[in-house]
PDB file of C-alpha atoms in Angstrom:
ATOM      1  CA  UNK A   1       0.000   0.000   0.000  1.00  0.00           C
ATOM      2  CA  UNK A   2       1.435   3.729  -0.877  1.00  0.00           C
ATOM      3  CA  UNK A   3       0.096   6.837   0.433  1.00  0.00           C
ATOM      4  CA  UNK A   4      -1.404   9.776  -1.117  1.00  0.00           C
ATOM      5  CA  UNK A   5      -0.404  13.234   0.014  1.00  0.00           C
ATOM      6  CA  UNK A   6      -2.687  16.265  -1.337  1.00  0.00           C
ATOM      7  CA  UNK A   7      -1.696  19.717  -1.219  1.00  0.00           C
ATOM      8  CA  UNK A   8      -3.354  23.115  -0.548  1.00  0.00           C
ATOM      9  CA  UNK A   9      -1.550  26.715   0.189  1.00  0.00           C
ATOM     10  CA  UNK A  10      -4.082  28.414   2.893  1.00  0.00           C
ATOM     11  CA  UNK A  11      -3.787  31.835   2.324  1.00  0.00           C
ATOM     12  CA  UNK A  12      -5.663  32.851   5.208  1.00  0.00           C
ATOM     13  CA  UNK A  13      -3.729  30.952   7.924  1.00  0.00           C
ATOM     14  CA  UNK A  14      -0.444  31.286   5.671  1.00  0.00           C
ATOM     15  CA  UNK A  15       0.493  27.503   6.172  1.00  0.00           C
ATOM     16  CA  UNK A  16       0.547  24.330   4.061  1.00  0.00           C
ATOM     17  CA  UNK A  17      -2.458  22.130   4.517  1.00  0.00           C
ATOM     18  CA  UNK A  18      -1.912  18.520   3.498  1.00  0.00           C
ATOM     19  CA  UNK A  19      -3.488  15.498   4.127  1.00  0.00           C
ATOM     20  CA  UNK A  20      -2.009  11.980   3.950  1.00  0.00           C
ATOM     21  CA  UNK A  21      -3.987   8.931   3.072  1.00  0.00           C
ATOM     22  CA  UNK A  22      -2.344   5.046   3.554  1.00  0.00           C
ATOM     23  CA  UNK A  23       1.210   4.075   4.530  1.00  0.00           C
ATOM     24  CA  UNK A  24       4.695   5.535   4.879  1.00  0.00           C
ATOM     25  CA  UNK A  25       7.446   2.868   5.121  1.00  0.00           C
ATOM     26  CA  UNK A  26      11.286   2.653   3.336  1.00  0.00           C
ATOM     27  CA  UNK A  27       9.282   1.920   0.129  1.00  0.00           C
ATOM     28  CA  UNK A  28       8.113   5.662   0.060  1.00  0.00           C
ATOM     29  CA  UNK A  29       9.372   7.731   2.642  1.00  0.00           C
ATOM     30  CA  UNK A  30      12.065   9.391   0.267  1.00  0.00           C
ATOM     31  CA  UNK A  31       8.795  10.419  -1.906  1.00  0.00           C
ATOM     32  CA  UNK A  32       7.359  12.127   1.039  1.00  0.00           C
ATOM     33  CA  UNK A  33      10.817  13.858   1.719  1.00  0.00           C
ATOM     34  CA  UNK A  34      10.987  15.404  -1.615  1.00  0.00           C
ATOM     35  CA  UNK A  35       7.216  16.739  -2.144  1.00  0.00           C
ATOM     36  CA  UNK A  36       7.417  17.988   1.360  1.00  0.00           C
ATOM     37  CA  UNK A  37      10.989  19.349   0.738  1.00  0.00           C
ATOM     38  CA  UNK A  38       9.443  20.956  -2.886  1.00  0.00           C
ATOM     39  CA  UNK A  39       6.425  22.927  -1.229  1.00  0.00           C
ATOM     40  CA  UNK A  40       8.615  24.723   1.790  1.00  0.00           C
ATOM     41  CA  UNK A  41      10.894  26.101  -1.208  1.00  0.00           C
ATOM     42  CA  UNK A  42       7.720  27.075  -2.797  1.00  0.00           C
ATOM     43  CA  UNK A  43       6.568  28.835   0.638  1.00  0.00           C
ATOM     44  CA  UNK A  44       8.444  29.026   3.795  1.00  0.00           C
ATOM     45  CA  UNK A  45       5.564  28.546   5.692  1.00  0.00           C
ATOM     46  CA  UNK A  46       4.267  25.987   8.442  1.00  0.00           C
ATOM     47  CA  UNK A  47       3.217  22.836   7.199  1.00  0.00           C
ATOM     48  CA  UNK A  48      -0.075  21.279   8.720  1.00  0.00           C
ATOM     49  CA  UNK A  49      -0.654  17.897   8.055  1.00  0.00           C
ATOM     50  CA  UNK A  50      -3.696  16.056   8.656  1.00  0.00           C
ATOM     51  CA  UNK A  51      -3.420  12.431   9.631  1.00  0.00           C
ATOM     52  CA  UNK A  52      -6.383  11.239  10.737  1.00  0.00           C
ATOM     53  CA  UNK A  53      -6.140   8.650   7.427  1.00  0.00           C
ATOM     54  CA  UNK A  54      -2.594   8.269   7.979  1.00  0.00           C
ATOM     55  CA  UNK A  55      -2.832   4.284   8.911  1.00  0.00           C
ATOM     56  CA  UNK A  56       1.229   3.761   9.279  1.00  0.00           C
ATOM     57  CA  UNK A  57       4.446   5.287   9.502  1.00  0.00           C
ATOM     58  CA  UNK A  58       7.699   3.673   9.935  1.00  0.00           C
ATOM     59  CA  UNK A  59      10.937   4.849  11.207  1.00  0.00           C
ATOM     60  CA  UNK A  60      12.151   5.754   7.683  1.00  0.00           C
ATOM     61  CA  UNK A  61       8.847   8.452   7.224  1.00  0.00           C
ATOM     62  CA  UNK A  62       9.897   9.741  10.331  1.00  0.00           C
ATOM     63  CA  UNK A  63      13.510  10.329   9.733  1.00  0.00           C
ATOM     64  CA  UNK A  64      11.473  11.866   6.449  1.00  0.00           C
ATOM     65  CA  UNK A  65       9.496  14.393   9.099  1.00  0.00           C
ATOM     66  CA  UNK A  66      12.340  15.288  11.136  1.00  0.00           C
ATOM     67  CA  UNK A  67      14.713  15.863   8.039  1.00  0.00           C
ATOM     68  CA  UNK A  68      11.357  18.198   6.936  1.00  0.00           C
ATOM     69  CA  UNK A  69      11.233  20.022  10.420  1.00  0.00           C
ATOM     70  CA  UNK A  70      15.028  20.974  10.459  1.00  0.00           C
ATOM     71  CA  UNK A  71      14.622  22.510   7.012  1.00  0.00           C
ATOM     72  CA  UNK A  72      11.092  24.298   8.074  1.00  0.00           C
ATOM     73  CA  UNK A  73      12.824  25.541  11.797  1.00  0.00           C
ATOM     74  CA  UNK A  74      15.649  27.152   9.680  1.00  0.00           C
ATOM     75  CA  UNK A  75      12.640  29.618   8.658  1.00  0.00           C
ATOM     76  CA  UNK A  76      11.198  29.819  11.927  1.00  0.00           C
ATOM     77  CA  UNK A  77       8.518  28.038  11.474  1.00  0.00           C
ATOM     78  CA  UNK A  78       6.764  24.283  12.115  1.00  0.00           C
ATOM     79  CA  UNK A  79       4.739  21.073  11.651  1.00  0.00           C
ATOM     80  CA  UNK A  80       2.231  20.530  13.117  1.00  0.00           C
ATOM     81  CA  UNK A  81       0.656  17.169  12.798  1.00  0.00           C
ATOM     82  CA  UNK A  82      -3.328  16.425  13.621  1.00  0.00           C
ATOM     83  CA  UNK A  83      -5.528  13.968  14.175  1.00  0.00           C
ATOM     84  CA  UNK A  84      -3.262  11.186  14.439  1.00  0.00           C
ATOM     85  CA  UNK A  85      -4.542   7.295  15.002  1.00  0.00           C
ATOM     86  CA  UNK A  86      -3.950   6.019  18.191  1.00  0.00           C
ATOM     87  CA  UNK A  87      -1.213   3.257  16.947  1.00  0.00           C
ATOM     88  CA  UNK A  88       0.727   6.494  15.537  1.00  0.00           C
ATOM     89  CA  UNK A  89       0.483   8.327  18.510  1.00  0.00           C
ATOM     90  CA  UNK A  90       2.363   5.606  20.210  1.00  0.00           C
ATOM     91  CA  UNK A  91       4.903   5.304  17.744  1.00  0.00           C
ATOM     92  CA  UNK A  92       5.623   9.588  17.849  1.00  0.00           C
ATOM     93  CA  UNK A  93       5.516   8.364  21.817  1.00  0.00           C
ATOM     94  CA  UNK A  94       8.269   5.477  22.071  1.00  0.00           C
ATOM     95  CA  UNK A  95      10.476   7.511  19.535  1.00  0.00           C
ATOM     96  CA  UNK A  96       9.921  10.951  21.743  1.00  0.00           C
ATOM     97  CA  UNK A  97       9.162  12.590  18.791  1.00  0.00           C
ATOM     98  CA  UNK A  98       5.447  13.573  20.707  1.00  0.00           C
ATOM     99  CA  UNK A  99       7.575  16.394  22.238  1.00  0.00           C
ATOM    100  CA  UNK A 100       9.956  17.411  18.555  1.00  0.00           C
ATOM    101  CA  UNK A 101       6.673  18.058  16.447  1.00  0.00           C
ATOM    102  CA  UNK A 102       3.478  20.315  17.587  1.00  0.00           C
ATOM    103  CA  UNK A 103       1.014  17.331  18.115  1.00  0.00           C
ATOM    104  CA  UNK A 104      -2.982  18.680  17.931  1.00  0.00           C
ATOM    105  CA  UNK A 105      -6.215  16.625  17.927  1.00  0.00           C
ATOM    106  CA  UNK A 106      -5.072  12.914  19.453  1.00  0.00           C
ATOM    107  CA  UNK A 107      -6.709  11.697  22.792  1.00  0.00           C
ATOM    108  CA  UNK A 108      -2.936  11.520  24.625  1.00  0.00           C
ATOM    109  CA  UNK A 109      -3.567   8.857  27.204  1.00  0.00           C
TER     110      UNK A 109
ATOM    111  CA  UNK B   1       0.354 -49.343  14.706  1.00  0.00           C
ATOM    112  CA  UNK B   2       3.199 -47.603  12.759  1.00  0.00           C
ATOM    113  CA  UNK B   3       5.214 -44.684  14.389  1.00  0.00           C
ATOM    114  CA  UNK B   4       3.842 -41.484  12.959  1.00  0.00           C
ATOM    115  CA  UNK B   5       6.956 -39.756  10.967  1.00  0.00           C
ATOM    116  CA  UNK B   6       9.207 -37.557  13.284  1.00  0.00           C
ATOM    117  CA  UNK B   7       8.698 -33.590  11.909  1.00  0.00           C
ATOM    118  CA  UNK B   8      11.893 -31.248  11.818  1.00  0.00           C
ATOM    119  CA  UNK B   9       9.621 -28.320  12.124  1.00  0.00           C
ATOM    120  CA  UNK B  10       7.027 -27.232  13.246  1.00  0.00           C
ATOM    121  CA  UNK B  11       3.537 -27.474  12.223  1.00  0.00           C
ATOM    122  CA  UNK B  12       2.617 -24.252  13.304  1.00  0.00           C
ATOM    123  CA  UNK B  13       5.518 -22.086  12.120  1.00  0.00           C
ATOM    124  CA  UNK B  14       4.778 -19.979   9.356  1.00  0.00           C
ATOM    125  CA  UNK B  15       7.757 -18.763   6.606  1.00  0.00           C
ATOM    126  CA  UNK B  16       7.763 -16.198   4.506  1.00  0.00           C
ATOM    127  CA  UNK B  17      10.509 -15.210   1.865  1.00  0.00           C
ATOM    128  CA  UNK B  18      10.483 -12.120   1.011  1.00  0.00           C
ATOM    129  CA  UNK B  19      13.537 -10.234  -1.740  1.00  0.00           C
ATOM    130  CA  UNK B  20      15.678  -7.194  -0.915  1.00  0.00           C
ATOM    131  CA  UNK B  21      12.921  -5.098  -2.050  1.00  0.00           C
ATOM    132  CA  UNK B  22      11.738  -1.881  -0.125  1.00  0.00           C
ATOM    133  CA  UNK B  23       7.781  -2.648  -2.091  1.00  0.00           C
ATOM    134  CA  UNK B  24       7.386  -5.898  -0.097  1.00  0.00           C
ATOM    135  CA  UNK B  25       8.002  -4.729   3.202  1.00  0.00           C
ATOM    136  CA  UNK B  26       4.266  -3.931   3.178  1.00  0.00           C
ATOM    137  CA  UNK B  27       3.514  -7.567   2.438  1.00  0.00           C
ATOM    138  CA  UNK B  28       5.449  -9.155   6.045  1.00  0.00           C
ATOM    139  CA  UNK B  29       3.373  -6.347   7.815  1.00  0.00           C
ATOM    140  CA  UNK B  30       0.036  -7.850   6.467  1.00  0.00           C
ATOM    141  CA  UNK B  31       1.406 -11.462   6.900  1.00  0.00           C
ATOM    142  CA  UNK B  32       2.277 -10.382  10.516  1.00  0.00           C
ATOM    143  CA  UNK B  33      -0.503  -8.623  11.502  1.00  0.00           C
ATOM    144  CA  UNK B  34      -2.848 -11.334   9.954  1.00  0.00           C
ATOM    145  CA  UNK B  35      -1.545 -14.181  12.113  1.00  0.00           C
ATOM    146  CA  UNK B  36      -1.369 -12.131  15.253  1.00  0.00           C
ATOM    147  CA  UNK B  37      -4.933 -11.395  14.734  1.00  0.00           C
ATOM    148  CA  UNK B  38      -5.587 -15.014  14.164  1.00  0.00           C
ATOM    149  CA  UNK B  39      -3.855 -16.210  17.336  1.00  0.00           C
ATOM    150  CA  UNK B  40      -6.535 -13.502  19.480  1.00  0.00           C
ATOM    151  CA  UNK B  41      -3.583 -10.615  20.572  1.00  0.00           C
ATOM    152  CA  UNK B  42      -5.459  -7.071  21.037  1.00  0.00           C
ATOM    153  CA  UNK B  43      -5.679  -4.736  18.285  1.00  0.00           C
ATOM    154  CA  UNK B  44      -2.601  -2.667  20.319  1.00  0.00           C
ATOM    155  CA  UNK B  45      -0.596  -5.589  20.549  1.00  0.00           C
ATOM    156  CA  UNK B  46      -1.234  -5.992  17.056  1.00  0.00           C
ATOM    157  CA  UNK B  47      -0.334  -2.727  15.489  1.00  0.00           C
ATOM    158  CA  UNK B  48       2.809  -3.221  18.119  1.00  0.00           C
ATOM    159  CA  UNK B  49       3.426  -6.461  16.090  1.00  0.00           C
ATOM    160  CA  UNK B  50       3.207  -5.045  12.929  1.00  0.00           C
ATOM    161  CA  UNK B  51       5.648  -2.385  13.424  1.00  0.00           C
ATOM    162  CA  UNK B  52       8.281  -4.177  15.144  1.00  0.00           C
ATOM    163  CA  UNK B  53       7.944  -6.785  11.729  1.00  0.00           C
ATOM    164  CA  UNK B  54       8.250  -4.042   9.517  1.00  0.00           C
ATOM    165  CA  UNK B  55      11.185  -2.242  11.430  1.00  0.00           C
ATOM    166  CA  UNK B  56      13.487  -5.527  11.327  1.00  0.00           C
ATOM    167  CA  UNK B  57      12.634  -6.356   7.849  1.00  0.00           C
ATOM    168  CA  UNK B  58      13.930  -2.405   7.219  1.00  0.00           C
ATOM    169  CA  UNK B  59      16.828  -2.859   9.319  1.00  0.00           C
ATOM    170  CA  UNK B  60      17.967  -5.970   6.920  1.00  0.00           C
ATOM    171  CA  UNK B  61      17.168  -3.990   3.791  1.00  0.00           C
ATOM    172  CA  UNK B  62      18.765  -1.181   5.258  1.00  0.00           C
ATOM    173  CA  UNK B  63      21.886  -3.254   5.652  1.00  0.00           C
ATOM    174  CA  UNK B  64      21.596  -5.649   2.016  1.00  0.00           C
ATOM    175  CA  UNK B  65      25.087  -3.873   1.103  1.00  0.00           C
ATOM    176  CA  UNK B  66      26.562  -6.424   3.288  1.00  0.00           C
ATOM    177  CA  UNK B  67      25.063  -9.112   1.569  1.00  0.00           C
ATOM    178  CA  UNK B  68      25.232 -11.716  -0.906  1.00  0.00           C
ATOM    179  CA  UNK B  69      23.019 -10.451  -3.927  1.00  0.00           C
ATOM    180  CA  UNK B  70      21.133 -13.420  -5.012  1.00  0.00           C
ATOM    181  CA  UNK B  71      19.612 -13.440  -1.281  1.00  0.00           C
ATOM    182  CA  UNK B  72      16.383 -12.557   0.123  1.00  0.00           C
ATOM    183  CA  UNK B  73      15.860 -12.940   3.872  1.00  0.00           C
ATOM    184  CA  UNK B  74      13.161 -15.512   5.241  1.00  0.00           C
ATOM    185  CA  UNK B  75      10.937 -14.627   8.244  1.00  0.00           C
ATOM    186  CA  UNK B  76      10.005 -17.752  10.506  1.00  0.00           C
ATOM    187  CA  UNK B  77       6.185 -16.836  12.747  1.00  0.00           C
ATOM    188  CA  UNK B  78       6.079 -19.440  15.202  1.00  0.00           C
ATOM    189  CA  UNK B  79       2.897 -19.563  17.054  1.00  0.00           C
ATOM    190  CA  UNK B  80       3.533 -20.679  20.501  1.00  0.00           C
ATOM    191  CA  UNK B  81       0.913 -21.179  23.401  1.00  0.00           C
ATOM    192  CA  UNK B  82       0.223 -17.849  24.374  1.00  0.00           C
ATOM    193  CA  UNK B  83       3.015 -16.284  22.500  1.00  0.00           C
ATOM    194  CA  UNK B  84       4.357 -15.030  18.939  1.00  0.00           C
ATOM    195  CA  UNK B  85       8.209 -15.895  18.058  1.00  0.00           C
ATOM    196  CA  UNK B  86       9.515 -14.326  14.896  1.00  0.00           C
ATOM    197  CA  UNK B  87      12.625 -14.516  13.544  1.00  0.00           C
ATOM    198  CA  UNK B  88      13.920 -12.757  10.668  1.00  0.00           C
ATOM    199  CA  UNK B  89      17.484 -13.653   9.134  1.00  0.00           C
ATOM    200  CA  UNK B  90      19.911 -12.306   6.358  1.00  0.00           C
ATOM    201  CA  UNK B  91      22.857 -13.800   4.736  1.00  0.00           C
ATOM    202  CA  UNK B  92      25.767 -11.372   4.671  1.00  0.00           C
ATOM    203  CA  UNK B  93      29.091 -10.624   4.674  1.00  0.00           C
ATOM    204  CA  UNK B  94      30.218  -8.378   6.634  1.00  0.00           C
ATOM    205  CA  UNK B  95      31.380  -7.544  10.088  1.00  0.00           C
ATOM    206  CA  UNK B  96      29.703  -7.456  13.830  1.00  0.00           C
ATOM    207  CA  UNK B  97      30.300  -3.267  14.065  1.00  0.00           C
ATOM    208  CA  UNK B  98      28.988  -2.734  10.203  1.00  0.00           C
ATOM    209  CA  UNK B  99      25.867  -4.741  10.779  1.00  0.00           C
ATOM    210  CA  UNK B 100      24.626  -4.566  14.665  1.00  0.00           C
ATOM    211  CA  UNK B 101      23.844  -0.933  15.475  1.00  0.00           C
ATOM    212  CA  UNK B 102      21.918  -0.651  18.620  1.00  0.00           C
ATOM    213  CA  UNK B 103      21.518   2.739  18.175  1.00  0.00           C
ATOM    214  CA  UNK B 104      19.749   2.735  15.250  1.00  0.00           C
ATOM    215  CA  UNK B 105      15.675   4.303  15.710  1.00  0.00           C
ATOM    216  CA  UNK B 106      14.305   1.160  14.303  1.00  0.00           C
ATOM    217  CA  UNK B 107      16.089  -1.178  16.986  1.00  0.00           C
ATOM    218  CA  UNK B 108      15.368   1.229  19.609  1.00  0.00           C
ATOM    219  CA  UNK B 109      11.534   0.855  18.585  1.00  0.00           C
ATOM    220  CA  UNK B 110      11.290  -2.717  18.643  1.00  0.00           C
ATOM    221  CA  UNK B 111      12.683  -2.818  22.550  1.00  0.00           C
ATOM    222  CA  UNK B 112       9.581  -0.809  23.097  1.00  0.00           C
ATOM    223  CA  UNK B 113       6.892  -2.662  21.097  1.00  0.00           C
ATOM    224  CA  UNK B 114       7.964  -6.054  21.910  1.00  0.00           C
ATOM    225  CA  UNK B 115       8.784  -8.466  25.358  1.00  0.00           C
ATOM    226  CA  UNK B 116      11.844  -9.528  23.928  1.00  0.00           C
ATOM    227  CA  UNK B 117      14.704  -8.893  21.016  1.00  0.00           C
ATOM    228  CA  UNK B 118      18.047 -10.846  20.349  1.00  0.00           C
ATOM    229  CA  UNK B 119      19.899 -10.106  17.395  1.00  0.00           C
ATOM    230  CA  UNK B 120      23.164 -11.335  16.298  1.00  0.00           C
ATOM    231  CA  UNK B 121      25.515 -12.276  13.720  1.00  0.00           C
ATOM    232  CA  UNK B 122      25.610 -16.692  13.258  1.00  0.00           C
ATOM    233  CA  UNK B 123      28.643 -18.516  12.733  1.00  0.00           C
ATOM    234  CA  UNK B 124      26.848 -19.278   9.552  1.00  0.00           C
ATOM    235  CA  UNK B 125      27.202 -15.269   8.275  1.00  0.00           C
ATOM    236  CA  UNK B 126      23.589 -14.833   9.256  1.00  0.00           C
ATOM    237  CA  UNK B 127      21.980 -11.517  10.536  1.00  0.00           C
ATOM    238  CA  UNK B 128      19.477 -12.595  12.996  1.00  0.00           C
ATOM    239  CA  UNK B 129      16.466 -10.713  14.545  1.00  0.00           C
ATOM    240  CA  UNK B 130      14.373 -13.132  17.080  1.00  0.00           C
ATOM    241  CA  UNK B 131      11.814 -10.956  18.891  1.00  0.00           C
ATOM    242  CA  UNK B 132       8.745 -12.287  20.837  1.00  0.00           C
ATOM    243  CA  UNK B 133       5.325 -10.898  21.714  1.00  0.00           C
ATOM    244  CA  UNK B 134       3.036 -12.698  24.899  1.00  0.00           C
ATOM    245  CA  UNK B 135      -0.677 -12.719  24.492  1.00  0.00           C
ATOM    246  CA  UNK B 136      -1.996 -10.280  27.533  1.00  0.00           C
TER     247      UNK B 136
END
């Protein structure tokens, strides 16, 4: 399974808005690094991306987000990741990354 | 009566042989999360199961350089009584330091999602990954 990542520039709240549907793993996590890479370039602006049908991500996707977030902090600005599944939550948890990227709309217990 | 014919394996052990290919890494996580849900784990130990499979069999891609090229790597589900044994192994060539990195994220992961994880070079030249998940 492959994900599918669509993107919108919010003029009103100045950010990225993306949504990502299916699976990140080493299959395509470099894909995810590149289009994400290709829209800050295009606007250095905070990226919001919403999860909620985001069913995996694997270690690889998040070396992807936290390659992402260094390149988005050298502009000051940040991810911010929503409504992500349970099982996800817990992966951002074991990793510590819960406390790296600005984590909005997940039940946290 | 004639003695029933001794098994070298066993019955319940499930293999899977996957190649050094990034695309099929998806497959062993719907292999492993299919069997775990067939042996009753929660759907938390499940997803727990799933990941740890997928971050091994990324670990051994991650490290095929090492390898012999013709090889995939096999992944061995035994189903014990009220627990899930998986073992993943790798044929390669080269050394301890290049190839066990405890450090790395994946690794680090699995600790956390499973009960237990050995992993260590054979005398055979083989990368193993044995982890283990209890039901409860």
């Amino acid at each position: 399974m492959d994900f599918e990542l669509t993107h919108r520039f919010n003029e009103s709240k100045q950010q990225w808005d993306i949504r990502i549907n299916g699976e990140i793993d080493i299959y395509n996590s470099s894909k995810l690094k590149e289009t994400l890479s290709g829209l800050i370039e295009q606007h250095k602006a905070d990226i919001c991306i919403y999860c909620s049908e985001l069913e995996y991500i694997d270690s690889t996707g998040l070396g992807a987000l936290v390659s992402i977030l260094k390149k988005v902090k050298q502009y000051q600005k940040n991810i911010h990741l929503v409504d992500i599944k349970p099982n996800i939550y817990k992966i951002f948890k074991i990793t510590g990354l819960n406390k790296v990227f600005i984590i909005e709309g997940v039940d946290h217990e | 009566m004639s003695k029933p014919i001794e098994k070298t394996y066993n019955e319940d052990d499930i293999e899977l042989k996957l190649p050094v290919n990034p695309a099929y890494v998806s497959a062993a996580r719907l292999t492993a999360s299919s069997i775990a849900n067939r042996m009753g784990f929660n759907i938390e130990d499940i997803e727990d199961i799933k990941a740890a499979v997928s971050e091994a069999c990324t670990y051994l891609i991650k490290r095929h350089y090492h390898s012999t090229q013709a090889d995939g790597y096999k992944i061995v589900f035994s189903l014990l009584p009220e627990k899930l044994n998986i073992h993943l192994c790798m044929q390669t060539q080269g050394s301890d330091e290049q190839l066990l990195d405890e450090t790395e994220l994946g690794i680090l992961m699995i600790q956390s999602l499973m009960d237990q994880l050995h992993y260590n070079i054979g005398e055979d030249g083989q990368l193993h990954i044995i982890m283990q998940k209890n039901i409860g």
